[in-house]
Short mmCIF file of C-alpha atoms in Angstrom, two decimals:
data_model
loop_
_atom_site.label_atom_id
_atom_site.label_comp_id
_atom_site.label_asym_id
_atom_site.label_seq_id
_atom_site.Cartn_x
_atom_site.Cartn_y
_atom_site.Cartn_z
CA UNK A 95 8.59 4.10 -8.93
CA UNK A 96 10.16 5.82 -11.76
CA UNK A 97 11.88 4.97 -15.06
CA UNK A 98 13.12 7.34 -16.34
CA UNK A 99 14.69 7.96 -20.08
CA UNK A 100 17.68 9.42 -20.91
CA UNK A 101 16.68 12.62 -22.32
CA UNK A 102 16.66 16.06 -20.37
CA UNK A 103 12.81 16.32 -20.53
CA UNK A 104 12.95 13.55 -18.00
CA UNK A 105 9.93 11.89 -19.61
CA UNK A 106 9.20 9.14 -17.12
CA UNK A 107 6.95 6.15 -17.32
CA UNK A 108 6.18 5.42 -13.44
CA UNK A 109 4.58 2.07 -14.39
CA UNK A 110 7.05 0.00 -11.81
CA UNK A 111 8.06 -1.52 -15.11
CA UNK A 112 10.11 -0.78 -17.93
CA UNK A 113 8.57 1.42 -20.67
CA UNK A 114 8.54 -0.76 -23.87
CA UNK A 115 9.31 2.57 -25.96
CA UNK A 116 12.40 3.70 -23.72
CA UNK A 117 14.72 4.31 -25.91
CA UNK A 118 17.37 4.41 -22.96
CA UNK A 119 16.95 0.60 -22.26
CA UNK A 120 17.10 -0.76 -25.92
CA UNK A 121 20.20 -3.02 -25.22
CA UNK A 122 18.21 -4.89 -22.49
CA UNK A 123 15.06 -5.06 -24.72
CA UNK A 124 14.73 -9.33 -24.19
CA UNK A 125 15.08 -8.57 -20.92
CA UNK A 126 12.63 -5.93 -20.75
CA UNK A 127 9.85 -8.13 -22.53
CA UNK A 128 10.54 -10.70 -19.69
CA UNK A 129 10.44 -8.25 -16.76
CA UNK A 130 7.05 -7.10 -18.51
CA UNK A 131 5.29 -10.23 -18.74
CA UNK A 132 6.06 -11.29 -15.34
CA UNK A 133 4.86 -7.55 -13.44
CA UNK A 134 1.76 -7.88 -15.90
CA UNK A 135 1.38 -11.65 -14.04
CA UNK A 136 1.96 -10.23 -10.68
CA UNK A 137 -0.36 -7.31 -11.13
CA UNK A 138 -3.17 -9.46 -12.20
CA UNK A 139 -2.59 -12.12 -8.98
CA UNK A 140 -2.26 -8.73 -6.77
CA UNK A 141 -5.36 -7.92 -8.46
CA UNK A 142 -7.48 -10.83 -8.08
CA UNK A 143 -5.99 -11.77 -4.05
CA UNK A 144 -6.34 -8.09 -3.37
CA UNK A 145 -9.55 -7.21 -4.45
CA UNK A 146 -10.78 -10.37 -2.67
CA UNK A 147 -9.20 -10.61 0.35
CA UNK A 148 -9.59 -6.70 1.36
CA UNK A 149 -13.41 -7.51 -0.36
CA UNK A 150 -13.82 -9.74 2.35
CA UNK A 151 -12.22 -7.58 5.30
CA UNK A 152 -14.18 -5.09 4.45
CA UNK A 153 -17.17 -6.93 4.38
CA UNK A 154 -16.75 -8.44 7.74
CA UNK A 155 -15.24 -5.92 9.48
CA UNK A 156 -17.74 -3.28 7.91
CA UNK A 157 -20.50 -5.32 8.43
CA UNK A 158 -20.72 -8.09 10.34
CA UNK A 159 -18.08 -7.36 13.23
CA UNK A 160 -18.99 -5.42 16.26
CA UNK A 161 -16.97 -1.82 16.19
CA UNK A 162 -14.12 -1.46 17.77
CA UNK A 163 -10.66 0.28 17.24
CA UNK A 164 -9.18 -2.13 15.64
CA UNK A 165 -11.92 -3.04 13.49
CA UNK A 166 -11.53 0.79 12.68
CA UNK A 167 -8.53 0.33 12.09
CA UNK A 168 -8.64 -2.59 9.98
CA UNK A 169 -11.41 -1.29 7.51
CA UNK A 170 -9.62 1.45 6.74
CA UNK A 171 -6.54 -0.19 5.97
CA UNK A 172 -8.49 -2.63 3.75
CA UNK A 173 -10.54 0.13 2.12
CA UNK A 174 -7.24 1.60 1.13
CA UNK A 175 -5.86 -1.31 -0.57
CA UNK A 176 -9.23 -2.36 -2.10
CA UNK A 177 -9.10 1.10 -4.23
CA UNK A 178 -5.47 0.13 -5.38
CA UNK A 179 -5.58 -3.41 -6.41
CA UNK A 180 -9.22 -2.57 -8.01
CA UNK A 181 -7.19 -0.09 -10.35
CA UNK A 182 -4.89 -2.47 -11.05
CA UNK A 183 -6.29 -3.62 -14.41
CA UNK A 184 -5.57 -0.67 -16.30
CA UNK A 185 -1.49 -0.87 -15.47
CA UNK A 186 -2.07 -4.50 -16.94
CA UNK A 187 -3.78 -2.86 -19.84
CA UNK A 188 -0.79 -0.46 -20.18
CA UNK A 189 1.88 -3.18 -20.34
CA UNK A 190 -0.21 -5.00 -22.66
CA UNK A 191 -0.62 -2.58 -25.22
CA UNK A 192 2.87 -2.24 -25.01
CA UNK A 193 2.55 0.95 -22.88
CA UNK A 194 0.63 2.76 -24.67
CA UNK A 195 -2.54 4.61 -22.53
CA UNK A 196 -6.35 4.80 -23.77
CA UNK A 197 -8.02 5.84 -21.09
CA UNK A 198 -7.06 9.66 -21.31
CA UNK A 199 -5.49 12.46 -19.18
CA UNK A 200 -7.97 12.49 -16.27
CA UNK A 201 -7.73 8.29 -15.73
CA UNK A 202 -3.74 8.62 -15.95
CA UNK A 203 -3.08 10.87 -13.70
CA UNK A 204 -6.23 9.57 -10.94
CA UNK A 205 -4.93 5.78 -11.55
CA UNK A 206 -1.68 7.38 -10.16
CA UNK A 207 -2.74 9.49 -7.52
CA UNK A 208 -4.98 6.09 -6.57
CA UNK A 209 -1.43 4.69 -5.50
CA UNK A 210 0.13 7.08 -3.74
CA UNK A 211 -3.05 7.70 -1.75
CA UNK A 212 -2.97 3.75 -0.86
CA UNK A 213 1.13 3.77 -0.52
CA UNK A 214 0.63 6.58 2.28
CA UNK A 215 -2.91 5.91 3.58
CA UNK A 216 -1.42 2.23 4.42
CA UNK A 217 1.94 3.58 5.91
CA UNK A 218 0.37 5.64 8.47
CA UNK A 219 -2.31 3.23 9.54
CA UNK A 220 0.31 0.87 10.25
CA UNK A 221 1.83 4.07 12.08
CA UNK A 222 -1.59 4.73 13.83
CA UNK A 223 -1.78 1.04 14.75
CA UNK A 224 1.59 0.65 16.23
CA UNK A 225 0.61 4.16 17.92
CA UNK A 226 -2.08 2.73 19.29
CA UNK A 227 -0.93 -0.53 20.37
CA UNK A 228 2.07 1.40 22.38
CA UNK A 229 -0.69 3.51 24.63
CA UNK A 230 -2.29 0.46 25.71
CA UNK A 231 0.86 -1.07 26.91
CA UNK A 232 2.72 2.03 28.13
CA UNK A 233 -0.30 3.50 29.31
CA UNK A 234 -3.40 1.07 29.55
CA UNK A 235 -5.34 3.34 32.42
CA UNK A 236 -5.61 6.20 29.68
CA UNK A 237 -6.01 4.20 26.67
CA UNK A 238 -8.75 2.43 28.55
CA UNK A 239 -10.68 6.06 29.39
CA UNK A 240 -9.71 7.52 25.95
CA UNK A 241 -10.32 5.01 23.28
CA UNK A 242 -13.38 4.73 21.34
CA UNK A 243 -14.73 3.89 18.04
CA UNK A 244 -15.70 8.25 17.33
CA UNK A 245 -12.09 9.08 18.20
CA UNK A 246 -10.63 6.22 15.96
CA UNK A 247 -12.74 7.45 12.49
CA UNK A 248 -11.81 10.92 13.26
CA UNK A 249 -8.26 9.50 13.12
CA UNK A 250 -8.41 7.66 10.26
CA UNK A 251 -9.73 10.57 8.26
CA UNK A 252 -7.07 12.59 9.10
CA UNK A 253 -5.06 9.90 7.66
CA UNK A 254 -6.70 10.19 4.82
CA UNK A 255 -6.58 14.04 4.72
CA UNK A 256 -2.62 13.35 4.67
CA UNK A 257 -2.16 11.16 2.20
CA UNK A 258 -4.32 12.50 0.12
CA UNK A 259 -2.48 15.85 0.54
CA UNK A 260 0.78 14.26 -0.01
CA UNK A 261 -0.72 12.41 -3.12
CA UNK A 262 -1.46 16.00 -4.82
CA UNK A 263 1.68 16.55 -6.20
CA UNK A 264 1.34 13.09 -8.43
CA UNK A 265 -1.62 14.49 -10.14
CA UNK A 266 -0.27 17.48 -10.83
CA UNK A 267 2.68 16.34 -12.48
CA UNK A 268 1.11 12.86 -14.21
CA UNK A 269 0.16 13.75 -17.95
CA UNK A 270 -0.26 12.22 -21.14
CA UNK A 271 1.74 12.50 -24.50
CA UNK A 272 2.90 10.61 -27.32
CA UNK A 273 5.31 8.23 -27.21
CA UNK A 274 9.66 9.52 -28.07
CA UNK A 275 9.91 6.27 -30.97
CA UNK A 276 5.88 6.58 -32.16
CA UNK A 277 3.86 9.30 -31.72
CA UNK A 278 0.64 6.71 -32.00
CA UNK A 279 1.47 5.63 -28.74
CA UNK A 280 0.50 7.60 -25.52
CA UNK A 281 2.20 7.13 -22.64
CA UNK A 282 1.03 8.37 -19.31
CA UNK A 283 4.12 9.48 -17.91
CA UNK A 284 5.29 12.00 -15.09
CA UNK A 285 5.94 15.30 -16.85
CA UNK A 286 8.04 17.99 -14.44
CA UNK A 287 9.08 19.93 -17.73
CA UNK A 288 7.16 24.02 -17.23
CA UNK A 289 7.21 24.51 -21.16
CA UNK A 290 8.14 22.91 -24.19
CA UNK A 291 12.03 24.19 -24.27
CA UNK A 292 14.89 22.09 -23.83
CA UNK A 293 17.22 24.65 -22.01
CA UNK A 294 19.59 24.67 -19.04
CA UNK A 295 16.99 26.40 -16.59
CA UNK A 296 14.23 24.19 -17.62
CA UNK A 297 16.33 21.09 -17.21
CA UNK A 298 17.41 22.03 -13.91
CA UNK A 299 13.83 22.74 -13.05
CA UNK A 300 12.98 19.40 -13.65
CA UNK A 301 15.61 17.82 -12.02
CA UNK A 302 14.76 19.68 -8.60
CA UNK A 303 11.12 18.82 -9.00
CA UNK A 304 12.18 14.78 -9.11
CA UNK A 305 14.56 15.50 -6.47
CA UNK A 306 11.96 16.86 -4.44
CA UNK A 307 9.57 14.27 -5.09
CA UNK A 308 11.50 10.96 -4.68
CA UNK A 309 13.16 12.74 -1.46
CA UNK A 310 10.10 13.35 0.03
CA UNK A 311 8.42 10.23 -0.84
CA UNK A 312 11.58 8.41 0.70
CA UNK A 313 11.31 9.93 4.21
CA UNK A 314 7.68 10.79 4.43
CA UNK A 315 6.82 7.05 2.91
CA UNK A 316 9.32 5.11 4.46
CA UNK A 317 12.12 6.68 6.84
CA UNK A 318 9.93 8.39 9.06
CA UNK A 319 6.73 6.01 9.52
CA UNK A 320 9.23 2.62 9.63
CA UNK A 321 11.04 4.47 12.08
CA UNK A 322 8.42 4.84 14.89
CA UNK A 323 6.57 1.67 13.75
CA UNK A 324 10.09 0.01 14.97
CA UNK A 325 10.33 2.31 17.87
CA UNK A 326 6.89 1.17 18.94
CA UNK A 327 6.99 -2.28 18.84
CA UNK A 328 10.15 -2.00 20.20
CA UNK A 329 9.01 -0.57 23.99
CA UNK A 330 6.11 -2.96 23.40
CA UNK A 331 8.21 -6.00 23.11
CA UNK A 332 10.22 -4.36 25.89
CA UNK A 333 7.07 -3.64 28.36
CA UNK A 334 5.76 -7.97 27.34
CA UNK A 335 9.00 -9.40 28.32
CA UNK A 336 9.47 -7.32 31.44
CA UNK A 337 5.49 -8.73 32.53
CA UNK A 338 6.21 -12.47 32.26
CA UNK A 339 2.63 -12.85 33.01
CA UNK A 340 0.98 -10.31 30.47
CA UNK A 341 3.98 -11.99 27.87
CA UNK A 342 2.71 -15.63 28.41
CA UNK A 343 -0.90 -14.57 28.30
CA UNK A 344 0.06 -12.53 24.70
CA UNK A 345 2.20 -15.19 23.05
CA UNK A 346 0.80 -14.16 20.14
CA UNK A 347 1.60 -10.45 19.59
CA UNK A 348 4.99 -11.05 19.41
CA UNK A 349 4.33 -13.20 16.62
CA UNK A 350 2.51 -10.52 14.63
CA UNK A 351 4.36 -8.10 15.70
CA UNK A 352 7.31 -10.16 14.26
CA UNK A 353 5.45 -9.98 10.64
CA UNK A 354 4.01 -6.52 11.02
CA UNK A 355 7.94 -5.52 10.78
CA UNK A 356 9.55 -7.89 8.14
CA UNK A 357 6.99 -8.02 5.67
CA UNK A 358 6.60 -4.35 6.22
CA UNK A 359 10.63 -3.77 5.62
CA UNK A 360 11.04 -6.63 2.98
CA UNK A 361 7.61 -5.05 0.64
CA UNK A 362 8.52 -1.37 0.80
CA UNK A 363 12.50 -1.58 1.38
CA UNK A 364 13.73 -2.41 -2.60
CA UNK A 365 11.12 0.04 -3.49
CA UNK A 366 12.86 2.83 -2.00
CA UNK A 367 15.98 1.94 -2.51
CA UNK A 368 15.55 1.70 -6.14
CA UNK A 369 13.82 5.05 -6.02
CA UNK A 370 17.30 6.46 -4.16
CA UNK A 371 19.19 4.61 -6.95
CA UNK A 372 17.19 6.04 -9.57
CA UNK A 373 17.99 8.97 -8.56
CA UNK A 374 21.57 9.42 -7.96
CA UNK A 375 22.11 7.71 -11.44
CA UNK A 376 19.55 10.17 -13.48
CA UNK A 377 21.85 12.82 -11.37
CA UNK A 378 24.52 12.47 -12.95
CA UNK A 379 25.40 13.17 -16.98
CA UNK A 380 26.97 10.06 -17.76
CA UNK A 381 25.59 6.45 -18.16
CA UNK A 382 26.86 3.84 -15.50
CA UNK A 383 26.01 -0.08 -17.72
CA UNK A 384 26.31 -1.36 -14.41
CA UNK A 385 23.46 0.43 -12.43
CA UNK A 386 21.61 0.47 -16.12
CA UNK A 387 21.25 -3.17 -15.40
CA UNK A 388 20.08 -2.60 -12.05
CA UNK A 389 17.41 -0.81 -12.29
CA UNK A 390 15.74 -2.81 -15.64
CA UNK A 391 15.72 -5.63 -13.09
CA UNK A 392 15.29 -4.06 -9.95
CA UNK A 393 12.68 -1.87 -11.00
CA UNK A 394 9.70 -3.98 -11.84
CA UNK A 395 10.55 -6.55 -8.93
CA UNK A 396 10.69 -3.73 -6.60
CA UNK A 397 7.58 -2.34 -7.81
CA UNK A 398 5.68 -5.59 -7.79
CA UNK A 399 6.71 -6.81 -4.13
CA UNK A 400 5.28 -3.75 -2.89
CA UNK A 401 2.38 -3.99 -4.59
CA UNK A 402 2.06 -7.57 -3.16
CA UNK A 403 1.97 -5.75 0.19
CA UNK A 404 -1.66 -5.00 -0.43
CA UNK A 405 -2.31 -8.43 -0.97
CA UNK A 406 -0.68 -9.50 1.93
CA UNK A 407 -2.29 -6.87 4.57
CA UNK A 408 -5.48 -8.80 5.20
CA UNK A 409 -3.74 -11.72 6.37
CA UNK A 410 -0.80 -10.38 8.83
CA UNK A 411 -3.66 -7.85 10.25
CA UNK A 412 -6.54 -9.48 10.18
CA UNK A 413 -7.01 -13.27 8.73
CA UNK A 414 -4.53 -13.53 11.83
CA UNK A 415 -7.11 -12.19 14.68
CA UNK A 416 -8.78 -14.88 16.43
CA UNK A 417 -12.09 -12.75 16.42
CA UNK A 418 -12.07 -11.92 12.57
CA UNK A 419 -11.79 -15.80 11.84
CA UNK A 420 -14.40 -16.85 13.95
CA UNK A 421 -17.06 -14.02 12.88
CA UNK A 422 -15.95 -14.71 9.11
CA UNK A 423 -16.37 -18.34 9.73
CA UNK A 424 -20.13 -18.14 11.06
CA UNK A 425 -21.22 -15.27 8.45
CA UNK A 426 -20.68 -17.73 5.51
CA UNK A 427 -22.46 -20.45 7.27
CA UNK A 428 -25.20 -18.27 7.97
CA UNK A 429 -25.22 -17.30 4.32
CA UNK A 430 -25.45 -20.73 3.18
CA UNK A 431 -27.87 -21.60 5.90
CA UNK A 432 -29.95 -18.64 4.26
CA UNK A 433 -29.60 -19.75 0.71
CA UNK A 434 -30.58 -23.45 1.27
CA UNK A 435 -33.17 -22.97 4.02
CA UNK A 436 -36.44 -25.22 3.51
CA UNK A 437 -39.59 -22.53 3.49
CA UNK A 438 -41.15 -22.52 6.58
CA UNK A 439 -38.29 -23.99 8.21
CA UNK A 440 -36.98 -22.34 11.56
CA UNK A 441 -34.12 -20.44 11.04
CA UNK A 442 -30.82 -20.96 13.26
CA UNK A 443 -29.37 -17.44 12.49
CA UNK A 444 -31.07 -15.69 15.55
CA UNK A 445 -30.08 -17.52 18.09
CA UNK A 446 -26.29 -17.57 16.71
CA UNK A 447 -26.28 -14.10 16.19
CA UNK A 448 -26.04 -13.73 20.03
CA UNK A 449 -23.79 -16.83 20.42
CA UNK A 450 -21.14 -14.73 17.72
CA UNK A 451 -22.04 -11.51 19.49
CA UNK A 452 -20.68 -13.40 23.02
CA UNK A 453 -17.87 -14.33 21.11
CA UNK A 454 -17.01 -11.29 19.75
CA UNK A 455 -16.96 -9.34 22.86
CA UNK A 456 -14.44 -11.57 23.89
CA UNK A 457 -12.05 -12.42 21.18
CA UNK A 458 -11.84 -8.89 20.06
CA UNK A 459 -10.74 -7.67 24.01
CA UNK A 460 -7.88 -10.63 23.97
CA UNK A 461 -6.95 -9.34 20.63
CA UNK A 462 -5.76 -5.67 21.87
CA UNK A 463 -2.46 -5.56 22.37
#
């Protein structure tokens, strides 16, 4: 997400907050400070859920879960938001300085590229997913012969491949410099300019570069992915209600499927659309006090509920499978079990190992879709 000042360098801070040294929202600076404090509070909680919860997914999924597609699946999606929220301390560090960057060149423009890799590695999982989930309802016979564990990780490096592809252009462009108001402060800051000049041809440069960017980011991150996620779930829902008797034996797909689209519109939705905003007002030549205002609010909340969607992943995917719960469930009692054991006691953990392993094989078949 962008803020941008209003100068024709377009000297942005891409923070998801407001740049404490913009000189282009000094009437709203109160405001500002408040917007601040709260995405550096929100950025720590995303940290601290994040890192946990997709700690633990990938942990049991990784580890302790017998491998299947979805577990695939899962992991990957976890691993992904793992590497963002973990780099979420130094955007807290960056507000808290009051936006000014220590960690060099090579940390600002990886911490960035770190979350556009996560924004489009977790888009087109949730793609590959809802891809996935439509072949074994439209077509179960083939899904049944063709899916495997060696297919699925080829997949999911592709994804990878992609968004990291996608992600290049972010560390190209991400630099450092000092600050417009104090040239002690660095800001790390998304720098389309080709030289040094302020001239017609260089501004216009610029402005096609951001075009470009936020464009592409809008249907590659958003229009296209949300629209076949939709479309899939959509002929699932379709195929469930048809088969009363597949629909009453998979009450709760619909119920995930349910979240997997509102959270999925409600995190990433604002974000966009302040990104469209954005840039239809830094378009134009003239300032508009009325989208001014909207975008020192709506960019940091924007920013911050989609970060929250990292947070929120583990549970609508996974804290939500029947089979993850269980497995989870038994691996901490095993690890206590461990850790207090008497010395030369008998140990309990073999013989549940092949009660979980029972259980797994079952839970994780009634959890395909």
């Amino acid at each position: 997400m962008m803020e941008m000042t209003a100068t024709p360098s377009y000297h942005t801070n891409t923070t998801g907050v407001s740049g404490g040294n913009d000189t282009f929202y000094d009437e709203y600076g109160d405001l500002r400070r408040s917007l601040n404090i709260m995405s550096a509070v929100i950025y720590c909680l995303a940290f601290v859920l994040g890192v946990l919860g997709n700690g633990v997914v990938i942990w049991v999924t990784g580890f302790k879960m017998k491998k299947t597609v979805n577990t695939v699946w899962f992991l990957n999606l976890a691993v992904a938001d793992f590497l963002f929220t973990a780099f979420l301390p130094l955007s807290v560090t960056y507000i808290a300085l009051g936006f000014h960057w220590p960690f060099g060149n090579f940390m600002c423009k990886l911490n960035n590229t770190v979350r556009f890799v996560n924004m489009f590695t977790s888009v087109y999982i949730l793609v590959v997913i809802s891809m996935d989930r439509y072949m074994s309802v439209v077509w179960p016979v083939w899904a049944q012969n063709h899916r495997n564990v060696r297919k699925a990780s080829y997949v999911s490096l592709g994804v990878w491949v992609l968004a990291l592809f996608l992600s290049t252009p972010y560390f190209i462009f991400r630099d450092t410099g000092p600050s417009f108001d104090d040239e002690k402060i660095i800001n790390c800051y998304l720098n389309f300019a080709s030289s040094d000049e302020d001239t017609p041809a260089v501004n216009q440069l610029i402005l096609l570069r951001f075009k470009a960017m936020t464009i592409s980011r809008f249907l590659l991150g958003f229009v296209v992915p949300f629209s076949v996620i939709v479309s899939c779930y959509a002929v699932i829902m379709h195929r469930l209600r048809r088969n009363r008797a597949l629909a009453s034996h998979s009450s709760r797909p619909f119920k995930i499927i349910a979240a997997i689209i509102v959270t999925f519109f409600l995190c990433w939705a604002p974000f966009y659309i302040m990104d469209i905003i954005e840039l239809a007002h830094f378009s134009t030549n003239f300032s508009n006090p009325v989208l001014d205002h909207v975008i020192t609010i709506g960019v940091p909340l924007a920013t911050g509920l989609a970060f929250v969607n990292s947070c929120l992943n583990p549970l609508l995917y996974v804290f939500m499978g029947q089979d993850f719960k269980d497995t989870f469930r038994k691996s901490i009692l095993n690890v206590f079990e461990t850790a207090f054991q008497e010395e030369g006691s008998p140990s309990h953990t073999d013989s549940k190992s092949v009660e979980t392993s029972q259980t797994l094989d079952k839970s994780v078949h009634n959890t395909e879709v």
